[in-house]
Amino acid sequence: KSTKADIFQCILCILILVGAGRVTRLDAAEGEFYHGTVVDAETGEPLEGAVVAVLWFKKPYLSMDGPQYFHKGTEVMTDPAGRFSIDASPGTDWNPFTFLVKDPWIVIFKPGYGPLTPAYPRGLEHMFEELRKGVTVRLPKLRTREELMKFANLTSVGITSNTPNKQIPNLIKLLNDQRRSLSFEGYPQP
């Protein structure tokens, strides 16, 4: 005679076994990187200290067009020559009820410049492939207060509230630099 607890355990075991075969890992191979050089679009001068953030999200299988949830985030700063290299791997999603969104959200930002994001690809038609091969990212200088205000908050660079600020401390710091230059209050530092 089986109890409700036995049935529940049996169903749970089946879900775990089925889910184990569905652990998702996207096509980015271990050790694959996005890399390139960030420069001023007008002068071609390298931009040291720009942040490059790569954010991966996941969705529940049954969500249809429902919300995305934060999975993994990494960020690096460009060196004096404007160069960067950052892990392009999403890691493993161990949750059998979710899947990784195909492409990450990428933000390349420096105060005073228009960012590169999937919403603002800055001439990179095939952004993810080009970043894997190595590319020159040309950021345009922002000249007016209105232009600076357009990119002075997390949502303007495509970061939603479900991204933990502690995963993007350099981006928060640089956004705060831009916000302070406009006399706005900064975001809490992680």
Short mmCIF file of N, CA, C and O in Angstrom, two decimals, residues 32-37 84 86 88 126-136:
data_model
loop_
_atom_site.label_atom_id
_atom_site.label_comp_id
_atom_site.label_asym_id
_atom_site.label_seq_id
_atom_site.Cartn_x
_atom_site.Cartn_y
_atom_site.Cartn_z
N GLU A 32 35.64 29.60 -24.43
CA GLU A 32 35.36 30.54 -25.51
C GLU A 32 35.20 31.94 -24.92
O GLU A 32 34.62 32.10 -23.85
N PHE A 33 35.68 32.94 -25.65
CA PHE A 33 35.68 34.30 -25.12
C PHE A 33 35.14 35.29 -26.14
O PHE A 33 35.24 35.08 -27.35
N TYR A 34 34.58 36.40 -25.62
CA TYR A 34 34.32 37.58 -26.43
C TYR A 34 35.55 38.46 -26.23
O TYR A 34 36.05 38.60 -25.10
N HIS A 35 36.04 39.05 -27.31
CA HIS A 35 37.20 39.93 -27.15
C HIS A 35 37.20 41.00 -28.23
O HIS A 35 36.52 40.88 -29.24
N GLY A 36 37.95 42.05 -27.95
CA GLY A 36 38.03 43.13 -28.90
C GLY A 36 38.69 44.35 -28.30
O GLY A 36 39.36 44.27 -27.26
N THR A 37 38.49 45.48 -28.95
CA THR A 37 39.05 46.75 -28.54
C THR A 37 37.94 47.80 -28.57
O THR A 37 37.18 47.86 -29.54
N PHE A 84 39.83 44.08 -24.34
CA PHE A 84 39.13 43.27 -23.34
C PHE A 84 39.02 41.84 -23.84
O PHE A 84 39.09 41.57 -25.04
N ILE A 86 36.59 38.43 -22.32
CA ILE A 86 35.66 38.02 -21.28
C ILE A 86 35.03 36.68 -21.65
O ILE A 86 34.76 36.42 -22.83
N ALA A 88 32.71 33.84 -22.61
CA ALA A 88 31.45 33.82 -23.35
C ALA A 88 30.58 32.63 -22.99
O ALA A 88 29.55 32.40 -23.60
N HIS A 126 26.11 41.38 -36.53
CA HIS A 126 26.16 40.04 -35.95
C HIS A 126 27.05 40.10 -34.71
O HIS A 126 28.12 39.50 -34.65
N MET A 127 26.55 40.84 -33.71
CA MET A 127 27.33 41.20 -32.53
C MET A 127 28.03 40.01 -31.88
O MET A 127 29.23 40.06 -31.62
N PHE A 128 27.31 38.93 -31.62
CA PHE A 128 27.88 37.83 -30.85
C PHE A 128 28.98 37.11 -31.63
O PHE A 128 30.03 36.79 -31.08
N GLU A 129 28.78 36.89 -32.93
CA GLU A 129 29.80 36.25 -33.76
C GLU A 129 31.03 37.15 -33.88
O GLU A 129 32.17 36.69 -33.80
N GLU A 130 30.79 38.45 -34.08
CA GLU A 130 31.90 39.38 -34.23
C GLU A 130 32.71 39.50 -32.94
O GLU A 130 33.93 39.58 -32.97
N LEU A 131 32.02 39.49 -31.79
CA LEU A 131 32.74 39.56 -30.52
C LEU A 131 33.54 38.28 -30.27
O LEU A 131 34.60 38.32 -29.64
N ARG A 132 33.08 37.14 -30.75
CA ARG A 132 33.85 35.89 -30.60
C ARG A 132 35.13 35.93 -31.44
O ARG A 132 36.14 35.39 -31.04
N LYS A 133 35.05 36.56 -32.61
CA LYS A 133 36.21 36.64 -33.50
C LYS A 133 37.18 37.74 -33.08
O LYS A 133 38.35 37.71 -33.45
N GLY A 134 36.67 38.73 -32.34
CA GLY A 134 37.47 39.91 -31.98
C GLY A 134 37.08 41.06 -32.88
O GLY A 134 37.09 40.92 -34.10
N VAL A 135 36.71 42.16 -32.30
CA VAL A 135 36.16 43.26 -33.07
C VAL A 135 36.53 44.59 -32.43
O VAL A 135 36.83 44.65 -31.23
N THR A 136 36.54 45.65 -33.23
CA THR A 136 36.70 46.99 -32.70
C THR A 136 35.31 47.57 -32.46
O THR A 136 34.49 47.63 -33.37
#
